[in-house]
Amino acid sequence: MNEEESNFTIPEQSPQMGDVYVSFGDNGYKTTLDVLQKLPFDFSLLRTKRILVKPNAGRLVAPHLGINTSPEVVAGILDFLLERDIKNIFVGESCILGVKPLEALEKCGIAGEARQRNVEIVDLDAEKPKTVSIPRSKAIKNLKVCKKALEADFIISVPVMKTHMHTQVSLGLKNMKGCLYGREKVRLHQLPEIKNLPKPAKPLDMAIADLAKILFPDLCVIDGIIGQEGLGPSAGNPIELGAAVASFNSLAADIVTARLMGIDPAGINHLQLAIKEIWGQDSTLGNFQVFPEDYEKKAIRFEPPPEKISFEFKNVRVEDVDSCSACLSTALMFLKRYQENLADYFNEDNPLRIAIGKGIGPQKEGTLLIGNCTAHRRKGCVFVKGCPPVASDILRSLMEHKESKKDEK
Ligand code: SF4
């Protein structure tokens, strides 16, 4: 986290502290321990500190789908810390809207690993947040941050390697969005245009760069044992890379990880903005080494997220303006799960029209509007309430509408 908020600064930051370490192996636990052992830092300095292990466990899903961080990776981190007599550890999360953190941590297996080791599991939304001003803000002046995250002396960001339709990838920096309180995450998706923002970056990209100014992880450990490609953040396909990446320099960790995913970091807008905002002209911070040097030999090309959902699903047109990850995930899950049920009803001349997000324009009659944010356009449309709704409710609303139209004929 940033020095103003933290009670602790890593002492004697040697140039090597910014380097990036990569380990390969299909055993998530062993590979994580291996990469942590390479870090040039005396972890005993953290013995009296309060450590937050922040996985990406934002969704209520089973483990090993590449959607949430693998439990074995979190287990490896916990054991590494405990073996060094670091005891004041907690695992915490604030999920996407509609998902309860303790349930999500339980379902993906992380809570079980923490419990086995007597490590506290924390719903970061359980306490009232604190509003933190962002220095040199470009997109958002302040953010409501979960109190427990602010109280940590040292934050370890533990994302899973995955693609994301809104932000190209979701890695170490983006994972810190899960330290924002409840609905505060939505605000990042609904920001006004920013003057002079280099295209194709969006206000959301700059907001993530702003977030990094107040919630920069102290250590980043990226789970690439099983990642996710394509329709991320939650409707893509699992992909086995068998890698773990670690660095005290989260920007460098994200750059290296993007390369391992076969994605050019120069095309990741939030990462480029964060590099500019945080590193600025200070080339010493950007001048890092990667061990092993030939790590890219093991890179696998992750299928990038399609630019538009419509490219992925036949006979579907989607308008997405300012939706947050929760409704985006719901829409993708709905399409993926029910595309066969939908095939009988829609064709090229009569596509399924879907709209998500607060900023959508006027819609054609019969358009499927997903989520409370779209209520202002509901006239003549099929509106599915919820924040976000669940995929089965969307199908039910759509089928009821189809039936009612049949009855009218
Ligand atoms: S309705 Fe959907 S897009 Fe709007 S805030 Fe809720 S989850 Fe986000």
GROMACS .gro file of C-alpha atoms and ligand atoms in nm:
model
  417
    1MET     CA    1   0.000   0.000   0.000
    2ASN     CA    2   0.113   0.363  -0.024
    3GLU     CA    3   0.359   0.494   0.230
    4GLU     CA    4   0.122   0.760   0.367
    5GLU     CA    5  -0.128   0.497   0.474
    6SER     CA    6   0.110   0.217   0.569
    7ASN     CA    7   0.268   0.181   0.910
    8PHE     CA    8   0.560   0.009   0.749
    9THR     CA    9   0.809   0.064   0.471
   10ILE     CA   10   1.032  -0.211   0.339
   11PRO     CA   11   1.377  -0.117   0.470
   12GLU     CA   12   1.685  -0.087   0.251
   13GLN     CA   13   1.512  -0.113  -0.084
   14SER     CA   14   1.790  -0.261  -0.292
   15PRO     CA   15   1.767  -0.236  -0.671
   16GLN     CA   16   1.692  -0.612  -0.676
   17MET     CA   17   1.372  -0.552  -0.481
   18GLY     CA   18   1.208  -0.444  -0.806
   19ASP     CA   19   1.306  -0.758  -0.993
   20VAL     CA   20   1.061  -1.026  -1.095
   21TYR     CA   21   1.090  -1.397  -1.022
   22VAL     CA   22   0.911  -1.672  -1.212
   23SER     CA   23   0.877  -2.041  -1.122
   24PHE     CA   24   0.721  -2.315  -1.328
   25GLY     CA   25   0.548  -2.635  -1.222
   26ASP     CA   26   0.202  -2.786  -1.222
   27ASN     CA   27   0.183  -2.817  -0.842
   28GLY     CA   28   0.043  -2.482  -0.727
   29TYR     CA   29   0.160  -2.522  -0.368
   30LYS     CA   30   0.521  -2.618  -0.447
   31THR     CA   31   0.556  -2.369  -0.732
   32THR     CA   32   0.439  -2.085  -0.507
   33LEU     CA   33   0.682  -2.182  -0.231
   34ASP     CA   34   0.958  -2.204  -0.489
   35VAL     CA   35   0.899  -1.854  -0.627
   36LEU     CA   36   0.872  -1.699  -0.280
   37GLN     CA   37   1.203  -1.855  -0.177
   38LYS     CA   38   1.372  -1.669  -0.461
   39LEU     CA   39   1.272  -1.324  -0.332
   40PRO     CA   40   1.571  -1.128  -0.196
   41PHE     CA   41   1.411  -1.018   0.127
   42ASP     CA   42   1.443  -1.107   0.492
   43PHE     CA   43   1.079  -1.187   0.569
   44SER     CA   44   1.154  -1.207   0.941
   45LEU     CA   45   1.127  -0.827   0.933
   46LEU     CA   46   0.752  -0.878   0.898
   47ARG     CA   47   0.715  -1.078   1.222
   48THR     CA   48   0.540  -0.803   1.412
   49LYS     CA   49   0.340  -0.676   1.115
   50ARG     CA   50  -0.022  -0.726   1.016
   51ILE     CA   51  -0.031  -0.897   0.675
   52LEU     CA   52  -0.327  -0.901   0.436
   53VAL     CA   53  -0.325  -1.180   0.179
   54LYS     CA   54  -0.565  -1.055  -0.089
   55PRO     CA   55  -0.656  -1.326  -0.342
   56ASN     CA   56  -0.893  -1.272  -0.630
   57ALA     CA   57  -1.195  -1.455  -0.491
   58GLY     CA   58  -1.461  -1.218  -0.616
   59ARG     CA   59  -1.700  -1.478  -0.751
   60LEU     CA   60  -1.896  -1.767  -0.605
   61VAL     CA   61  -1.728  -2.044  -0.803
   62ALA     CA   62  -1.546  -2.374  -0.754
   63PRO     CA   63  -1.164  -2.378  -0.755
   64HIS     CA   64  -0.937  -2.432  -1.057
   65LEU     CA   65  -1.154  -2.262  -1.318
   66GLY     CA   66  -0.910  -1.974  -1.358
   67ILE     CA   67  -1.177  -1.739  -1.218
   68ASN     CA   68  -1.065  -1.719  -0.853
   69THR     CA   69  -0.712  -1.766  -0.719
   70SER     CA   70  -0.626  -2.133  -0.654
   71PRO     CA   71  -0.640  -2.242  -0.290
   72GLU     CA   72  -0.301  -2.417  -0.322
   73VAL     CA   73  -0.133  -2.088  -0.413
   74VAL     CA   74  -0.281  -1.915  -0.108
   75ALA     CA   75  -0.181  -2.218   0.103
   76GLY     CA   76   0.178  -2.186  -0.023
   77ILE     CA   77   0.192  -1.818   0.073
   78LEU     CA   78   0.044  -1.884   0.419
   79ASP     CA   79   0.290  -2.166   0.493
   80PHE     CA   80   0.582  -1.958   0.368
   81LEU     CA   81   0.488  -1.679   0.610
   82LEU     CA   82   0.402  -1.907   0.903
   83GLU     CA   83   0.731  -2.094   0.868
   84ARG     CA   84   0.905  -1.760   0.916
   85ASP     CA   85   0.714  -1.701   1.236
   86ILE     CA   86   0.487  -1.440   1.079
   87LYS     CA   87   0.158  -1.501   1.260
   88ASN     CA   88  -0.050  -1.188   1.225
   89ILE     CA   89  -0.198  -1.278   0.888
   90PHE     CA   90  -0.549  -1.252   0.748
   91VAL     CA   91  -0.704  -1.344   0.414
   92GLY     CA   92  -0.959  -1.086   0.301
   93GLU     CA   93  -1.182  -1.005   0.007
   94SER     CA   94  -1.460  -0.771  -0.105
   95CYS     CA   95  -1.636  -0.939  -0.398
   96ILE     CA   96  -1.830  -0.817  -0.699
   97LEU     CA   97  -2.183  -0.697  -0.620
   98GLY     CA   98  -2.421  -0.973  -0.520
   99VAL     CA   99  -2.151  -1.209  -0.387
  100LYS     CA  100  -2.074  -1.251  -0.016
  101PRO     CA  101  -1.697  -1.268   0.050
  102LEU     CA  102  -1.706  -1.545   0.312
  103GLU     CA  103  -1.920  -1.764   0.086
  104ALA     CA  104  -1.692  -1.704  -0.214
  105LEU     CA  105  -1.376  -1.776  -0.012
  106GLU     CA  106  -1.540  -2.094   0.117
  107LYS     CA  107  -1.657  -2.221  -0.219
  108CYS     CA  108  -1.325  -2.174  -0.397
  109GLY     CA  109  -1.139  -2.358  -0.120
  110ILE     CA  110  -0.935  -2.067   0.014
  111ALA     CA  111  -1.123  -2.043   0.345
  112GLY     CA  112  -1.056  -2.414   0.414
  113GLU     CA  113  -0.680  -2.366   0.362
  114ALA     CA  114  -0.678  -2.061   0.591
  115ARG     CA  115  -0.881  -2.239   0.861
  116GLN     CA  116  -0.646  -2.539   0.860
  117ARG     CA  117  -0.364  -2.299   0.949
  118ASN     CA  118  -0.561  -2.090   1.202
  119VAL     CA  119  -0.543  -1.788   0.972
  120GLU     CA  120  -0.827  -1.538   1.003
  121ILE     CA  121  -1.070  -1.505   0.710
  122VAL     CA  122  -1.215  -1.158   0.673
  123ASP     CA  123  -1.514  -1.015   0.490
  124LEU     CA  124  -1.361  -0.679   0.401
  125ASP     CA  125  -1.710  -0.528   0.366
  126ALA     CA  126  -1.805  -0.611   0.724
  127GLU     CA  127  -1.684  -0.279   0.868
  128LYS     CA  128  -1.759   0.075   0.758
  129PRO     CA  129  -1.501   0.196   0.506
  130LYS     CA  130  -1.272   0.498   0.522
  131THR     CA  131  -1.260   0.756   0.249
  132VAL     CA  132  -0.908   0.803   0.117
  133SER     CA  133  -0.806   1.100  -0.100
  134ILE     CA  134  -0.602   1.016  -0.405
  135PRO     CA  135  -0.293   1.231  -0.458
  136ARG     CA  136  -0.250   1.366  -0.815
  137SER     CA  137  -0.581   1.203  -0.910
  138LYS     CA  138  -0.680   1.199  -1.276
  139ALA     CA  139  -1.006   1.003  -1.277
  140ILE     CA  140  -1.140   0.990  -0.924
  141LYS     CA  141  -1.058   1.215  -0.628
  142ASN     CA  142  -1.124   0.976  -0.344
  143LEU     CA  143  -1.231   0.620  -0.279
  144LYS     CA  144  -1.405   0.433   0.000
  145VAL     CA  145  -1.152   0.172   0.103
  146CYS     CA  146  -1.224  -0.125   0.329
  147LYS     CA  147  -1.103  -0.039   0.680
  148LYS     CA  148  -0.930  -0.371   0.739
  149ALA     CA  149  -0.726  -0.329   0.420
  150LEU     CA  150  -0.607   0.011   0.540
  151GLU     CA  151  -0.514  -0.132   0.877
  152ALA     CA  152  -0.278  -0.388   0.719
  153ASP     CA  153   0.092  -0.305   0.734
  154PHE     CA  154   0.174  -0.518   0.433
  155ILE     CA  155  -0.054  -0.628   0.148
  156ILE     CA  156   0.014  -0.928  -0.073
  157SER     CA  157  -0.191  -0.915  -0.393
  158VAL     CA  158  -0.256  -1.269  -0.519
  159PRO     CA  159  -0.450  -1.250  -0.845
  160VAL     CA  160  -0.509  -1.531  -1.088
  161MET     CA  161  -0.383  -1.473  -1.444
  162LYS     CA  162  -0.685  -1.391  -1.654
  163THR     CA  163  -0.818  -1.187  -1.938
  164HIS     CA  164  -1.092  -0.929  -1.882
  165MET     CA  165  -1.337  -0.776  -2.130
  166HIS     CA  166  -1.320  -0.434  -1.966
  167THR     CA  167  -0.948  -0.412  -1.887
  168GLN     CA  168  -0.779  -0.666  -2.119
  169VAL     CA  169  -0.623  -0.848  -1.820
  170SER     CA  170  -0.689  -0.869  -1.449
  171LEU     CA  171  -0.361  -0.898  -1.256
  172GLY     CA  172  -0.185  -0.752  -0.951
  173LEU     CA  173  -0.302  -0.390  -0.976
  174LYS     CA  174  -0.656  -0.466  -1.086
  175ASN     CA  175  -0.693  -0.718  -0.801
  176MET     CA  176  -0.669  -0.430  -0.552
  177LYS     CA  177  -1.015  -0.321  -0.664
  178GLY     CA  178  -1.129  -0.594  -0.424
  179CYS     CA  179  -1.014  -0.372  -0.134
  180LEU     CA  180  -1.275  -0.113  -0.229
  181TYR     CA  181  -1.587  -0.119  -0.020
  182GLY     CA  182  -1.905  -0.280  -0.163
  183ARG     CA  183  -2.062  -0.062  -0.431
  184GLU     CA  184  -1.760   0.164  -0.449
  185LYS     CA  185  -1.624  -0.069  -0.716
  186VAL     CA  186  -1.915   0.025  -0.942
  187ARG     CA  187  -1.817   0.393  -0.934
  188LEU     CA  188  -1.498   0.311  -1.125
  189HIS     CA  189  -1.711   0.187  -1.416
  190GLN     CA  190  -1.935   0.492  -1.431
  191LEU     CA  191  -1.693   0.781  -1.449
  192PRO     CA  192  -1.730   1.076  -1.689
  193GLU     CA  193  -1.500   1.113  -1.989
  194ILE     CA  194  -1.152   1.242  -1.908
  195LYS     CA  195  -1.014   1.517  -2.131
  196ASN     CA  196  -0.694   1.427  -2.315
  197LEU     CA  197  -0.703   1.062  -2.211
  198PRO     CA  198  -0.508   0.879  -2.485
  199LYS     CA  199  -0.742   0.647  -2.677
  200PRO     CA  200  -0.832   0.364  -2.651
  201ALA     CA  201  -0.792   0.402  -2.271
  202LYS     CA  202  -1.117   0.451  -2.080
  203PRO     CA  203  -1.185   0.638  -1.755
  204LEU     CA  204  -1.188   0.294  -1.584
  205ASP     CA  205  -0.825   0.242  -1.688
  206MET     CA  206  -0.721   0.574  -1.538
  207ALA     CA  207  -0.924   0.497  -1.225
  208ILE     CA  208  -0.722   0.176  -1.176
  209ALA     CA  209  -0.403   0.382  -1.213
  210ASP     CA  210  -0.545   0.623  -0.951
  211LEU     CA  211  -0.629   0.331  -0.725
  212ALA     CA  212  -0.266   0.215  -0.747
  213LYS     CA  213  -0.161   0.547  -0.592
  214ILE     CA  214  -0.335   0.458  -0.265
  215LEU     CA  215  -0.342   0.077  -0.273
  216PHE     CA  216  -0.019  -0.036  -0.430
  217PRO     CA  217   0.052  -0.393  -0.317
  218ASP     CA  218   0.369  -0.442  -0.112
  219LEU     CA  219   0.420  -0.779  -0.275
  220CYS     CA  220   0.252  -0.937  -0.574
  221VAL     CA  221   0.229  -1.314  -0.623
  222ILE     CA  222   0.047  -1.409  -0.941
  223ASP     CA  223  -0.121  -1.748  -0.977
  224GLY     CA  224  -0.065  -1.876  -1.329
  225ILE     CA  225  -0.105  -2.244  -1.248
  226ILE     CA  226  -0.448  -2.243  -1.412
  227GLY     CA  227  -0.544  -1.909  -1.562
  228GLN     CA  228  -0.838  -1.800  -1.775
  229GLU     CA  229  -0.843  -1.692  -2.139
  230GLY     CA  230  -1.106  -1.542  -2.366
  231LEU     CA  231  -1.430  -1.419  -2.215
  232GLY     CA  232  -1.287  -1.307  -1.880
  233PRO     CA  233  -1.342  -1.221  -1.604
  234SER     CA  234  -1.567  -1.523  -1.551
  235ALA     CA  235  -1.696  -1.681  -1.871
  236GLY     CA  236  -1.367  -1.765  -2.039
  237ASN     CA  237  -1.190  -2.099  -2.053
  238PRO     CA  238  -0.936  -2.233  -1.805
  239ILE     CA  239  -0.582  -2.254  -1.942
  240GLU     CA  240  -0.294  -2.440  -1.777
  241LEU     CA  241   0.031  -2.246  -1.777
  242GLY     CA  242   0.188  -2.385  -1.459
  243ALA     CA  243   0.359  -2.063  -1.349
  244ALA     CA  244   0.388  -1.838  -1.046
  245VAL     CA  245   0.525  -1.484  -1.066
  246ALA     CA  246   0.643  -1.281  -0.766
  247SER     CA  247   0.782  -0.933  -0.717
  248PHE     CA  248   0.776  -0.645  -0.472
  249ASN     CA  249   0.718  -0.433  -0.780
  250SER     CA  250   0.360  -0.500  -0.885
  251LEU     CA  251   0.388  -0.308  -1.210
  252ALA     CA  252   0.686  -0.518  -1.314
  253ALA     CA  253   0.504  -0.837  -1.209
  254ASP     CA  254   0.206  -0.740  -1.426
  255ILE     CA  255   0.431  -0.659  -1.724
  256VAL     CA  256   0.611  -0.993  -1.702
  257THR     CA  257   0.285  -1.182  -1.652
  258ALA     CA  258   0.127  -1.020  -1.956
  259ARG     CA  259   0.423  -1.143  -2.161
  260LEU     CA  260   0.380  -1.493  -2.021
  261MET     CA  261   0.019  -1.475  -2.139
  262GLY     CA  262   0.139  -1.378  -2.488
  263ILE     CA  263  -0.016  -1.033  -2.446
  264ASP     CA  264   0.183  -0.717  -2.522
  265PRO     CA  265   0.187  -0.507  -2.202
  266ALA     CA  266   0.200  -0.194  -2.420
  267GLY     CA  267  -0.162  -0.269  -2.514
  268ILE     CA  268  -0.289  -0.293  -2.156
  269ASN     CA  269  -0.428   0.053  -2.097
  270HIS     CA  270  -0.454   0.059  -1.718
  271LEU     CA  271  -0.103  -0.079  -1.687
  272GLN     CA  272   0.043   0.179  -1.923
  273LEU     CA  273  -0.135   0.462  -1.738
  274ALA     CA  274  -0.021   0.328  -1.400
  275ILE     CA  275   0.338   0.304  -1.526
  276LYS     CA  276   0.323   0.667  -1.635
  277GLU     CA  277   0.149   0.787  -1.320
  278ILE     CA  278   0.364   0.593  -1.074
  279TRP     CA  279   0.702   0.550  -1.241
  280GLY     CA  280   0.684   0.872  -1.441
  281GLN     CA  281   1.029   0.953  -1.570
  282ASP     CA  282   1.206   0.752  -1.300
  283SER     CA  283   1.368   0.492  -1.519
  284THR     CA  284   1.544   0.324  -1.223
  285LEU     CA  285   1.210   0.188  -1.104
  286GLY     CA  286   1.127   0.055  -1.448
  287ASN     CA  287   1.469  -0.097  -1.487
  288PHE     CA  288   1.406  -0.444  -1.352
  289GLN     CA  289   1.542  -0.789  -1.426
  290VAL     CA  290   1.351  -1.112  -1.463
  291PHE     CA  291   1.471  -1.446  -1.330
  292PRO     CA  292   1.496  -1.672  -1.523
  293GLU     CA  293   1.587  -1.443  -1.812
  294ASP     CA  294   1.445  -1.685  -2.069
  295TYR     CA  295   1.105  -1.709  -1.896
  296GLU     CA  296   0.921  -1.616  -2.217
  297LYS     CA  297   1.014  -1.952  -2.368
  298LYS     CA  298   0.735  -2.098  -2.157
  299ALA     CA  299   0.479  -1.832  -2.250
  300ILE     CA  300   0.145  -1.957  -2.380
  301ARG     CA  301  -0.080  -1.739  -2.588
  302PHE     CA  302  -0.397  -1.668  -2.390
  303GLU     CA  303  -0.691  -1.606  -2.621
  304PRO     CA  304  -0.756  -1.232  -2.574
  305PRO     CA  305  -1.103  -1.115  -2.473
  306PRO     CA  306  -1.315  -1.026  -2.777
  307GLU     CA  307  -1.356  -0.652  -2.829
  308LYS     CA  308  -1.732  -0.699  -2.836
  309ILE     CA  309  -1.944  -0.972  -2.683
  310SER     CA  310  -2.132  -0.987  -3.016
  311PHE     CA  311  -1.813  -1.119  -3.184
  312GLU     CA  312  -1.832  -1.426  -2.965
  313PHE     CA  313  -2.201  -1.515  -2.976
  314LYS     CA  314  -2.388  -1.564  -3.301
  315ASN     CA  315  -2.706  -1.362  -3.351
  316VAL     CA  316  -2.653  -1.158  -3.035
  317ARG     CA  317  -2.601  -0.780  -3.020
  318VAL     CA  318  -2.484  -0.632  -2.692
  319GLU     CA  319  -2.467  -0.268  -2.591
  320ASP     CA  320  -2.243  -0.232  -2.286
  321VAL     CA  321  -2.197   0.123  -2.159
  322ASP     CA  322  -2.059   0.171  -1.808
  323SER     CA  323  -2.158  -0.171  -1.676
  324CYS     CA  324  -1.956  -0.302  -1.385
  325SER     CA  325  -1.787  -0.643  -1.369
  326ALA     CA  326  -2.087  -0.799  -1.194
  327CYS     CA  327  -2.338  -0.735  -1.476
  328LEU     CA  328  -2.078  -0.806  -1.742
  329SER     CA  329  -2.010  -1.144  -1.580
  330THR     CA  330  -2.382  -1.216  -1.551
  331ALA     CA  331  -2.447  -1.133  -1.916
  332LEU     CA  332  -2.155  -1.350  -2.027
  333MET     CA  333  -2.260  -1.640  -1.806
  334PHE     CA  334  -2.617  -1.613  -1.933
  335LEU     CA  335  -2.505  -1.625  -2.297
  336LYS     CA  336  -2.257  -1.904  -2.242
  337ARG     CA  337  -2.491  -2.121  -2.037
  338TYR     CA  338  -2.805  -2.076  -2.244
  339GLN     CA  339  -2.683  -2.016  -2.598
  340GLU     CA  340  -2.837  -2.343  -2.716
  341ASN     CA  341  -3.177  -2.255  -2.562
  342LEU     CA  342  -3.159  -1.918  -2.737
  343ALA     CA  343  -3.064  -2.051  -3.081
  344ASP     CA  344  -3.426  -2.148  -3.166
  345TYR     CA  345  -3.557  -1.799  -3.105
  346PHE     CA  346  -3.304  -1.568  -3.270
  347ASN     CA  347  -3.138  -1.540  -3.610
  348GLU     CA  348  -2.939  -1.294  -3.819
  349ASP     CA  349  -3.251  -1.091  -3.912
  350ASN     CA  350  -3.391  -1.106  -3.563
  351PRO     CA  351  -3.095  -1.105  -3.323
  352LEU     CA  352  -3.116  -1.111  -2.945
  353ARG     CA  353  -3.052  -0.754  -2.832
  354ILE     CA  354  -2.905  -0.708  -2.487
  355ALA     CA  355  -2.811  -0.389  -2.305
  356ILE     CA  356  -2.614  -0.352  -1.981
  357GLY     CA  357  -2.483  -0.053  -1.787
  358LYS     CA  358  -2.604   0.287  -1.677
  359GLY     CA  359  -2.496   0.473  -1.989
  360ILE     CA  360  -2.700   0.285  -2.252
  361GLY     CA  361  -2.900   0.485  -2.507
  362PRO     CA  362  -3.263   0.436  -2.621
  363GLN     CA  363  -3.331   0.070  -2.702
  364LYS     CA  364  -3.534  -0.114  -2.966
  365GLU     CA  365  -3.856  -0.278  -2.849
  366GLY     CA  366  -3.800  -0.619  -2.694
  367THR     CA  367  -3.435  -0.554  -2.598
  368LEU     CA  368  -3.325  -0.750  -2.294
  369LEU     CA  369  -3.215  -0.503  -2.027
  370ILE     CA  370  -2.998  -0.663  -1.762
  371GLY     CA  371  -2.965  -0.500  -1.419
  372ASN     CA  372  -3.113  -0.211  -1.222
  373CYS     CA  373  -2.884   0.037  -1.397
  374THR     CA  374  -3.085  -0.007  -1.718
  375ALA     CA  375  -3.426   0.063  -1.558
  376HIS     CA  376  -3.448   0.412  -1.713
  377ARG     CA  377  -3.473   0.249  -2.061
  378ARG     CA  378  -3.724  -0.020  -1.965
  379LYS     CA  379  -4.023   0.104  -2.167
  380GLY     CA  380  -4.109  -0.156  -2.432
  381CYS     CA  381  -3.813  -0.371  -2.329
  382VAL     CA  382  -3.765  -0.689  -2.124
  383PHE     CA  383  -3.623  -0.552  -1.801
  384VAL     CA  384  -3.456  -0.792  -1.557
  385LYS     CA  385  -3.410  -0.633  -1.219
  386GLY     CA  386  -3.123  -0.710  -0.984
  387CYS     CA  387  -2.783  -0.573  -0.905
  388PRO     CA  388  -2.678  -0.793  -1.070
  389PRO     CA  389  -2.961  -1.034  -1.162
  390VAL     CA  390  -2.885  -1.406  -1.184
  391ALA     CA  391  -2.856  -1.577  -1.521
  392SER     CA  392  -3.157  -1.808  -1.463
  393ASP     CA  393  -3.383  -1.505  -1.393
  394ILE     CA  394  -3.272  -1.352  -1.721
  395LEU     CA  395  -3.370  -1.665  -1.913
  396ARG     CA  396  -3.704  -1.684  -1.729
  397SER     CA  397  -3.788  -1.319  -1.807
  398LEU     CA  398  -3.696  -1.364  -2.171
  399MET     CA  399  -3.902  -1.681  -2.211
  400GLU     CA  400  -4.203  -1.524  -2.036
  401HIS     CA  401  -4.179  -1.234  -2.278
  402LYS     CA  402  -4.164  -1.472  -2.575
  403GLU     CA  403  -4.470  -1.660  -2.445
  404SER     CA  404  -4.666  -1.339  -2.393
  405LYS     CA  405  -4.590  -1.231  -2.750
  406LYS     CA  406  -4.714  -1.571  -2.878
  407ASP     CA  407  -5.038  -1.528  -2.682
  408GLU     CA  408  -5.092  -1.186  -2.835
  409LYS     CA  409  -5.077  -1.332  -3.190
  410SF4     S1  410  -2.711  -0.316  -1.210
  410SF4    FE1  411  -2.535  -0.422  -1.290
  410SF4     S2  412  -2.406  -0.265  -1.385
  410SF4    FE2  413  -2.552  -0.165  -1.246
  410SF4     S3  414  -2.443  -0.146  -1.053
  410SF4    FE3  415  -2.566  -0.333  -1.042
  410SF4     S4  416  -2.429  -0.494  -1.107
  410SF4    FE4  417  -2.336  -0.302  -1.173
   0.00000   0.00000   0.00000
